């Protein structure tokens, strides 16, 4: 059974992806057809695919993912899952707005499949809206395709890159407020190692890296003048560990803390007031069921 992975959105996407292996083992052991995860992140800045959304005040991002396993077998198609989820960004800074703190609401519905031992594919319909009327404007819709190669054990028993490719095509609206609908491409890796103990549990260090590109009109220059191919490059470090002190009746909670460096391209740089380099600090908690 394949776990829901949210592959978009900078920090939260990386953190959800890195939980995949351990959650997968527990779900397989329980042999459950319905599964999910939920949690929240607190971040110092919110950039969506390199586009600045907010860099002031408190930013809290709660989320929930659900999955239904509709097929599991020993053939070439190992798993087929229907997945859905909700992600939100709550701001008390300038983008909190007179309409309240609920700056962004993101919903997705899709299908994910595991083919053979190592290949994972997904198709999702994403919608983005701004409940407080600030930032996004009218709701945005896109179709997203993703593929991941599980390279665990290929290089060594203790190291894997988990390379992921995501392509998203805008159907309605433009996230860059440009004149044309765009196509976005993302290459990501998330190597991880065990670095010590927190009580009786392992602490994990993940070094996520993400490259965001425009395959056409996704990073249009403000005021016209073409489209930039390079959107952003993100690299960072995240330390995560189970929170064994939480009461067992509340579920298997884990926590994480991380620091990320964001290097912006020309278009995203100008939209960020001319600052090409940013640092983002974040922490959060999550659980699985």
Short mmCIF file of N, CA and C in Angstrom, two decimals, residues 56 90 114 122:
data_model
loop_
_atom_site.label_atom_id
_atom_site.label_comp_id
_atom_site.label_asym_id
_atom_site.label_seq_id
_atom_site.Cartn_x
_atom_site.Cartn_y
_atom_site.Cartn_z
N UNK A 56 6.13 37.57 6.84
CA UNK A 56 5.97 38.29 8.10
C UNK A 56 4.95 37.57 8.98
N UNK A 90 -2.35 29.54 7.33
CA UNK A 90 -3.00 30.54 8.18
C UNK A 90 -1.97 31.60 8.56
N UNK A 114 1.80 1.73 -7.50
CA UNK A 114 3.15 1.18 -7.45
C UNK A 114 3.26 0.10 -8.52
N UNK A 122 1.73 8.86 -9.91
CA UNK A 122 0.53 9.50 -9.38
C UNK A 122 -0.04 10.52 -10.35
#
